mmCIF file of C-alpha atoms in Angstrom:
data_model
loop_
_atom_site.group_PDB
_atom_site.id
_atom_site.type_symbol
_atom_site.label_atom_id
_atom_site.label_comp_id
_atom_site.label_asym_id
_atom_site.label_seq_id
_atom_site.Cartn_x
_atom_site.Cartn_y
_atom_site.Cartn_z
ATOM 1 C CA UNK A 398 25.217 -20.094 -84.370
ATOM 2 C CA UNK A 399 23.769 -16.577 -82.713
ATOM 3 C CA UNK A 400 20.976 -18.039 -81.640
ATOM 4 C CA UNK A 401 22.534 -21.527 -79.800
ATOM 5 C CA UNK A 402 24.739 -19.023 -78.237
ATOM 6 C CA UNK A 403 21.484 -17.315 -76.586
ATOM 7 C CA UNK A 404 20.106 -20.230 -76.052
ATOM 8 C CA UNK A 405 22.590 -21.719 -74.044
ATOM 9 C CA UNK A 406 23.429 -18.444 -71.815
ATOM 10 C CA UNK A 407 19.136 -18.691 -71.468
ATOM 11 C CA UNK A 408 20.218 -22.024 -70.225
ATOM 12 C CA UNK A 409 22.298 -21.638 -68.120
ATOM 13 C CA UNK A 410 20.488 -18.111 -66.096
ATOM 14 C CA UNK A 411 17.485 -20.428 -65.405
ATOM 15 C CA UNK A 412 19.752 -23.332 -63.891
ATOM 16 C CA UNK A 413 21.194 -20.535 -62.120
ATOM 17 C CA UNK A 414 18.283 -19.322 -61.119
ATOM 18 C CA UNK A 415 16.046 -22.390 -59.939
ATOM 19 C CA UNK A 416 20.317 -23.088 -57.731
ATOM 20 C CA UNK A 417 19.762 -20.059 -56.310
ATOM 21 C CA UNK A 418 16.363 -20.350 -55.447
ATOM 22 C CA UNK A 419 16.099 -23.705 -54.133
ATOM 23 C CA UNK A 420 19.764 -23.030 -51.523
ATOM 24 C CA UNK A 421 17.952 -20.103 -50.369
ATOM 25 C CA UNK A 422 15.191 -21.803 -49.279
ATOM 26 C CA UNK A 423 14.944 -22.740 -46.133
ATOM 27 C CA UNK A 424 13.644 -26.110 -45.066
ATOM 28 C CA UNK A 425 10.674 -26.775 -43.404
ATOM 29 C CA UNK A 426 10.422 -26.278 -39.415
ATOM 30 C CA UNK A 427 9.599 -29.672 -38.033
ATOM 31 C CA UNK A 428 7.880 -29.417 -34.333
ATOM 32 C CA UNK A 429 5.476 -31.667 -32.406
ATOM 33 C CA UNK A 430 2.778 -30.434 -30.579
ATOM 34 C CA UNK A 431 1.247 -32.227 -27.854
ATOM 35 C CA UNK A 432 -1.975 -32.292 -25.821
ATOM 36 C CA UNK A 433 -1.926 -30.502 -22.530
ATOM 37 C CA UNK A 434 -4.667 -32.924 -21.404
ATOM 38 C CA UNK A 435 -6.584 -36.278 -22.023
ATOM 39 C CA UNK A 436 -9.608 -33.834 -22.536
ATOM 40 C CA UNK A 437 -8.561 -32.138 -24.782
ATOM 41 C CA UNK A 438 -10.794 -33.373 -28.219
ATOM 42 C CA UNK A 439 -9.036 -30.697 -30.788
ATOM 43 C CA UNK A 440 -5.756 -28.106 -30.835
ATOM 44 C CA UNK A 441 -5.058 -25.762 -33.432
ATOM 45 C CA UNK A 442 -1.916 -23.255 -34.677
ATOM 46 C CA UNK A 443 -1.706 -20.172 -36.684
ATOM 47 C CA UNK A 444 2.320 -18.344 -37.720
ATOM 48 C CA UNK A 445 2.392 -14.971 -37.937
ATOM 49 C CA UNK A 446 4.407 -11.682 -36.275
ATOM 50 C CA UNK A 447 0.167 -11.282 -35.535
ATOM 51 C CA UNK A 448 -3.057 -13.807 -34.034
ATOM 52 C CA UNK A 449 -4.151 -12.598 -37.211
ATOM 53 C CA UNK A 450 -4.135 -14.769 -39.511
ATOM 54 C CA UNK A 451 -5.697 -18.519 -40.324
ATOM 55 C CA UNK A 452 -5.996 -21.347 -38.017
ATOM 56 C CA UNK A 453 -4.463 -24.989 -38.737
ATOM 57 C CA UNK A 454 -5.563 -27.916 -36.826
ATOM 58 C CA UNK A 455 -3.373 -30.333 -35.210
ATOM 59 C CA UNK A 456 -3.955 -33.601 -36.239
ATOM 60 C CA UNK A 457 -4.115 -34.788 -31.981
ATOM 61 C CA UNK A 458 -2.784 -38.778 -33.586
ATOM 62 C CA UNK A 459 0.492 -38.028 -34.295
ATOM 63 C CA UNK A 460 0.905 -34.725 -33.186
ATOM 64 C CA UNK A 461 3.966 -33.815 -35.956
ATOM 65 C CA UNK A 462 3.426 -30.030 -37.977
ATOM 66 C CA UNK A 463 6.169 -28.986 -40.438
ATOM 67 C CA UNK A 464 5.824 -24.759 -40.840
ATOM 68 C CA UNK A 465 6.528 -23.862 -44.477
ATOM 69 C CA UNK A 466 7.818 -20.691 -44.604
ATOM 70 C CA UNK A 467 8.210 -19.756 -40.671
ATOM 71 C CA UNK A 468 10.662 -16.670 -40.724
ATOM 72 C CA UNK A 469 12.554 -17.221 -37.009
ATOM 73 C CA UNK A 470 13.724 -13.583 -36.709
ATOM 74 C CA UNK A 471 9.619 -12.515 -36.900
ATOM 75 C CA UNK A 472 7.678 -15.263 -36.546
ATOM 76 C CA UNK A 473 5.934 -16.494 -33.996
ATOM 77 C CA UNK A 474 3.855 -19.594 -33.058
ATOM 78 C CA UNK A 475 0.005 -19.524 -31.864
ATOM 79 C CA UNK A 476 -1.434 -22.868 -30.429
ATOM 80 C CA UNK A 477 -5.038 -23.267 -28.902
ATOM 81 C CA UNK A 478 -6.766 -26.285 -27.830
ATOM 82 C CA UNK A 479 -9.619 -27.814 -27.072
ATOM 83 C CA UNK A 480 -11.217 -29.825 -24.456
ATOM 84 C CA UNK A 481 -15.505 -31.283 -25.500
ATOM 85 C CA UNK A 482 -17.847 -29.081 -24.561
ATOM 86 C CA UNK A 483 -15.582 -26.467 -23.838
ATOM 87 C CA UNK A 484 -14.765 -22.951 -25.863
ATOM 88 C CA UNK A 485 -11.029 -23.593 -27.444
ATOM 89 C CA UNK A 486 -8.954 -21.910 -24.627
ATOM 90 C CA UNK A 487 -6.434 -18.527 -24.792
ATOM 91 C CA UNK A 488 -3.343 -19.074 -26.882
ATOM 92 C CA UNK A 489 0.441 -19.969 -25.771
ATOM 93 C CA UNK A 490 2.497 -17.658 -27.218
ATOM 94 C CA UNK A 491 5.880 -19.854 -28.208
ATOM 95 C CA UNK A 492 8.961 -18.610 -30.673
ATOM 96 C CA UNK A 493 11.646 -21.030 -32.290
ATOM 97 C CA UNK A 494 14.753 -20.110 -30.556
ATOM 98 C CA UNK A 495 18.213 -21.274 -32.939
ATOM 99 C CA UNK A 496 20.552 -21.158 -30.554
ATOM 100 C CA UNK A 497 19.847 -23.604 -28.383
ATOM 101 C CA UNK A 498 17.184 -25.531 -31.445
ATOM 102 C CA UNK A 499 14.057 -24.800 -28.604
ATOM 103 C CA UNK A 500 10.518 -22.796 -28.083
ATOM 104 C CA UNK A 501 10.687 -20.204 -25.861
ATOM 105 C CA UNK A 502 6.953 -19.724 -24.596
ATOM 106 C CA UNK A 503 6.640 -15.749 -25.126
ATOM 107 C CA UNK A 504 4.482 -13.951 -22.112
ATOM 108 C CA UNK A 505 3.277 -11.093 -23.508
ATOM 109 C CA UNK A 506 1.372 -8.855 -20.223
ATOM 110 C CA UNK A 507 -2.127 -6.467 -20.062
ATOM 111 C CA UNK A 508 -2.309 -4.421 -17.856
ATOM 112 C CA UNK A 509 -5.890 -5.334 -15.818
ATOM 113 C CA UNK A 510 -6.673 -5.303 -12.193
ATOM 114 C CA UNK A 511 -5.047 -7.350 -10.219
ATOM 115 C CA UNK A 512 -5.917 -7.095 -6.233
ATOM 116 C CA UNK A 513 -8.822 -5.167 -4.376
ATOM 117 C CA UNK A 514 -8.365 -3.886 -1.204
ATOM 118 C CA UNK A 515 -10.985 -3.706 1.727
ATOM 119 C CA UNK A 516 -9.991 -1.334 4.710
ATOM 120 C CA UNK A 517 -11.314 0.745 7.336
ATOM 121 C CA UNK A 518 -9.189 3.390 9.357
ATOM 122 C CA UNK A 519 -8.931 5.948 11.976
ATOM 123 C CA UNK A 520 -7.650 8.882 10.988
ATOM 124 C CA UNK A 521 -6.336 12.022 14.234
ATOM 125 C CA UNK A 522 -6.355 15.541 12.711
ATOM 126 C CA UNK A 523 -2.995 17.493 13.407
ATOM 127 C CA UNK A 524 -2.651 21.526 13.447
ATOM 128 C CA UNK A 525 -5.841 23.848 12.091
ATOM 129 C CA UNK A 526 -7.342 20.095 11.388
ATOM 130 C CA UNK A 527 -7.447 19.888 15.544
ATOM 131 C CA UNK A 528 -9.731 22.584 16.096
ATOM 132 C CA UNK A 529 -12.874 20.966 13.415
ATOM 133 C CA UNK A 530 -12.096 17.344 14.186
ATOM 134 C CA UNK A 531 -11.411 14.413 17.488
ATOM 135 C CA UNK A 532 -11.186 12.130 15.028
ATOM 136 C CA UNK A 533 -12.134 10.876 11.490
ATOM 137 C CA UNK A 534 -13.394 7.273 11.327
ATOM 138 C CA UNK A 535 -14.366 5.491 7.325
ATOM 139 C CA UNK A 536 -13.573 2.366 4.969
ATOM 140 C CA UNK A 537 -12.139 2.806 1.408
ATOM 141 C CA UNK A 538 -12.363 0.253 -1.840
ATOM 142 C CA UNK A 539 -9.574 0.270 -3.459
ATOM 143 C CA UNK A 540 -8.254 -1.239 -7.270
ATOM 144 C CA UNK A 541 -4.955 -2.449 -7.422
ATOM 145 C CA UNK A 542 -3.358 -2.325 -11.714
ATOM 146 C CA UNK A 543 -0.258 -3.717 -12.515
ATOM 147 C CA UNK A 544 0.886 -6.183 -15.952
ATOM 148 C CA UNK A 545 2.352 -8.110 -13.741
ATOM 149 C CA UNK A 546 0.815 -8.854 -9.613
ATOM 150 C CA UNK A 547 3.645 -10.406 -8.361
ATOM 151 C CA UNK A 548 5.990 -7.104 -8.972
ATOM 152 C CA UNK A 549 6.300 -3.051 -8.691
ATOM 153 C CA UNK A 550 5.362 -0.785 -9.920
ATOM 154 C CA UNK A 551 1.799 -0.853 -9.658
ATOM 155 C CA UNK A 552 -0.779 1.744 -9.990
ATOM 156 C CA UNK A 553 -4.710 2.064 -8.468
ATOM 157 C CA UNK A 554 -7.801 4.189 -7.895
ATOM 158 C CA UNK A 555 -9.350 4.268 -4.535
ATOM 159 C CA UNK A 556 -12.641 6.051 -3.427
ATOM 160 C CA UNK A 557 -13.765 6.115 0.935
ATOM 161 C CA UNK A 558 -15.685 7.459 2.785
ATOM 162 C CA UNK A 559 -15.305 8.838 6.671
ATOM 163 C CA UNK A 560 -17.098 10.946 9.309
ATOM 164 C CA UNK A 561 -15.923 12.720 12.216
ATOM 165 C CA UNK A 562 -17.576 14.378 14.848
ATOM 166 C CA UNK A 563 -17.309 18.635 14.921
ATOM 167 C CA UNK A 564 -15.555 20.285 17.116
ATOM 168 C CA UNK A 565 -16.502 23.281 16.189
ATOM 169 C CA UNK A 566 -19.991 25.236 16.992
ATOM 170 C CA UNK A 567 -21.095 25.715 13.971
ATOM 171 C CA UNK A 568 -21.615 22.382 12.111
ATOM 172 C CA UNK A 569 -23.156 18.803 13.930
ATOM 173 C CA UNK A 570 -21.266 16.584 11.655
ATOM 174 C CA UNK A 571 -18.919 16.185 9.811
ATOM 175 C CA UNK A 572 -18.410 13.713 6.489
ATOM 176 C CA UNK A 573 -16.094 13.083 3.226
ATOM 177 C CA UNK A 574 -16.240 11.475 0.361
ATOM 178 C CA UNK A 575 -12.481 11.024 -1.014
ATOM 179 C CA UNK A 576 -11.926 9.361 -4.407
ATOM 180 C CA UNK A 577 -7.850 9.324 -5.858
ATOM 181 C CA UNK A 578 -5.606 7.735 -8.161
ATOM 182 C CA UNK A 579 -2.032 6.833 -8.355
ATOM 183 C CA UNK A 580 1.006 4.424 -7.646
ATOM 184 C CA UNK A 581 3.023 2.064 -5.362
ATOM 185 C CA UNK A 582 6.111 0.618 -5.196
ATOM 186 C CA UNK A 583 6.271 -2.995 -4.255
ATOM 187 C CA UNK A 584 8.798 -4.508 -2.181
ATOM 188 C CA UNK A 585 9.382 -8.596 -0.714
ATOM 189 C CA UNK A 586 10.671 -8.827 2.706
ATOM 190 C CA UNK A 587 10.164 -12.307 1.949
ATOM 191 C CA UNK A 588 8.335 -15.372 0.936
ATOM 192 C CA UNK A 589 4.913 -14.431 2.380
ATOM 193 C CA UNK A 590 5.358 -10.725 3.501
ATOM 194 C CA UNK A 591 5.938 -7.767 1.604
ATOM 195 C CA UNK A 592 6.089 -3.297 2.185
ATOM 196 C CA UNK A 593 4.999 -0.864 0.178
ATOM 197 C CA UNK A 594 4.906 3.399 -0.542
ATOM 198 C CA UNK A 595 2.374 4.456 -2.349
ATOM 199 C CA UNK A 596 1.524 8.010 -2.958
ATOM 200 C CA UNK A 597 -1.705 9.259 -4.923
ATOM 201 C CA UNK A 598 -4.007 12.333 -5.890
ATOM 202 C CA UNK A 599 -7.620 12.675 -5.597
ATOM 203 C CA UNK A 600 -10.211 15.005 -4.494
ATOM 204 C CA UNK A 601 -12.554 14.575 -1.396
ATOM 205 C CA UNK A 602 -16.081 16.283 -1.298
ATOM 206 C CA UNK A 603 -16.771 17.122 2.509
ATOM 207 C CA UNK A 604 -20.643 17.144 3.811
ATOM 208 C CA UNK A 605 -20.657 19.097 6.639
ATOM 209 C CA UNK A 606 -24.688 19.708 8.223
ATOM 210 C CA UNK A 607 -24.612 23.027 10.441
ATOM 211 C CA UNK A 608 -24.934 27.099 10.308
ATOM 212 C CA UNK A 609 -22.089 27.319 8.327
ATOM 213 C CA UNK A 610 -22.757 31.764 7.770
ATOM 214 C CA UNK A 611 -24.320 31.914 10.720
ATOM 215 C CA UNK A 612 -27.273 33.114 10.217
ATOM 216 C CA UNK A 613 -29.898 30.631 13.076
ATOM 217 C CA UNK A 614 -30.136 27.947 10.336
ATOM 218 C CA UNK A 615 -28.753 24.857 9.816
ATOM 219 C CA UNK A 616 -28.042 22.881 6.931
ATOM 220 C CA UNK A 617 -26.381 20.554 4.087
ATOM 221 C CA UNK A 618 -22.976 22.657 2.546
ATOM 222 C CA UNK A 619 -19.924 20.964 0.261
ATOM 223 C CA UNK A 620 -17.472 22.317 -0.583
ATOM 224 C CA UNK A 621 -14.914 20.044 -2.650
ATOM 225 C CA UNK A 622 -10.527 20.622 -1.554
ATOM 226 C CA UNK A 623 -7.462 18.495 -3.178
ATOM 227 C CA UNK A 624 -6.080 15.829 -1.581
ATOM 228 C CA UNK A 625 -2.798 13.523 -1.449
ATOM 229 C CA UNK A 626 -2.015 10.203 0.423
ATOM 230 C CA UNK A 627 0.839 8.687 1.786
ATOM 231 C CA UNK A 628 1.389 6.018 3.097
ATOM 232 C CA UNK A 629 3.830 2.584 3.559
ATOM 233 C CA UNK A 630 1.755 -0.968 3.041
ATOM 234 C CA UNK A 631 2.544 -3.602 4.900
ATOM 235 C CA UNK A 632 1.735 -7.069 3.441
ATOM 236 C CA UNK A 633 1.369 -10.787 5.150
ATOM 237 C CA UNK A 634 0.155 -13.694 2.857
ATOM 238 C CA UNK A 635 -1.513 -16.451 4.416
ATOM 239 C CA UNK A 636 -2.771 -17.521 1.153
ATOM 240 C CA UNK A 637 -2.087 -17.214 -2.390
ATOM 241 C CA UNK A 638 -5.736 -15.503 -3.005
ATOM 242 C CA UNK A 639 -5.756 -12.757 -0.379
ATOM 243 C CA UNK A 640 -3.455 -10.937 2.429
ATOM 244 C CA UNK A 641 -4.067 -8.789 6.014
ATOM 245 C CA UNK A 642 -2.544 -5.371 5.520
ATOM 246 C CA UNK A 643 -1.671 -2.672 8.099
ATOM 247 C CA UNK A 644 -0.842 1.317 6.934
ATOM 248 C CA UNK A 645 0.819 3.513 8.402
ATOM 249 C CA UNK A 646 -0.721 7.205 5.812
ATOM 250 C CA UNK A 647 -1.868 10.966 6.146
ATOM 251 C CA UNK A 648 -3.889 12.712 3.830
ATOM 252 C CA UNK A 649 -3.456 16.313 3.511
ATOM 253 C CA UNK A 650 -6.276 18.338 1.572
ATOM 254 C CA UNK A 651 -5.744 21.584 0.374
ATOM 255 C CA UNK A 652 -8.548 24.470 0.826
ATOM 256 C CA UNK A 653 -8.509 28.590 -0.071
ATOM 257 C CA UNK A 654 -6.753 29.999 3.279
ATOM 258 C CA UNK A 655 -5.093 26.825 4.486
ATOM 259 C CA UNK A 656 -3.636 22.973 4.176
ATOM 260 C CA UNK A 657 -5.722 20.286 6.032
ATOM 261 C CA UNK A 658 -3.865 17.451 7.358
ATOM 262 C CA UNK A 659 -4.875 13.906 8.743
ATOM 263 C CA UNK A 660 -3.000 10.860 10.272
ATOM 264 C CA UNK A 661 -3.562 7.402 10.751
ATOM 265 C CA UNK A 662 -3.323 3.828 10.132
ATOM 266 C CA UNK A 663 -5.919 1.010 8.230
ATOM 267 C CA UNK A 664 -6.131 -2.445 8.544
ATOM 268 C CA UNK A 665 -8.304 -4.844 5.736
ATOM 269 C CA UNK A 666 -7.965 -7.378 3.673
ATOM 270 C CA UNK A 667 -6.416 -8.203 -0.344
ATOM 271 C CA UNK A 668 -8.802 -10.295 -2.612
ATOM 272 C CA UNK A 669 -5.932 -10.888 -5.585
ATOM 273 C CA UNK A 670 -7.655 -12.345 -7.981
#
């Protein structure tokens, strides 16, 4: 009698556990994956929290997919497609929204170079710098780096070359190579117009030719200073691929016993990638 009771209890426990597992497991998630164009010959997908699993091919004649064991709260859907004679496309990433019963595309931003500036400029000295230069002209190349080229903030790195006629008796020519890095904040003023203040810090290498030690012999001399660059950029975009730029800006460079200062204007073009 006791053995029958034990058998009945075990059977009841197994049936209860099976019932719990059946009701606890969620049904497969059904979706339709349509090719992006008529040129697409293959589509594949992957699910998970990261793109490190196994790709599953999609029958593009029916495009119906059943996702087993898909966790709506954690998992993502990665979809790639391929045209004839081409490689697989970058992954399109989607998250399932249980409230709206819709798939929403996930945009993962990566830090990248979004544009390049080419800027000729002119600078005039102020204060103690006015005894060394009359005017400085040069040009700079600048790379703008951001997660989203349409919005702020953004970073940049810049390299430039400049020269100016010397006003002192001990130097015949004064040149400089400068490098800097900084950040800016872009404020749209309209659909095609924006303003962006920038601040940067870097180094300037002065290249002088003259008689610096006053011994009657002229030679090439170099020395290195720290610098801070400030600018206010106004950009106008006639097309998406490029913009026209104009910006007042100033430069401060720090020597051992003084601070040099120059101010001026730069103008040029920005090429958007």
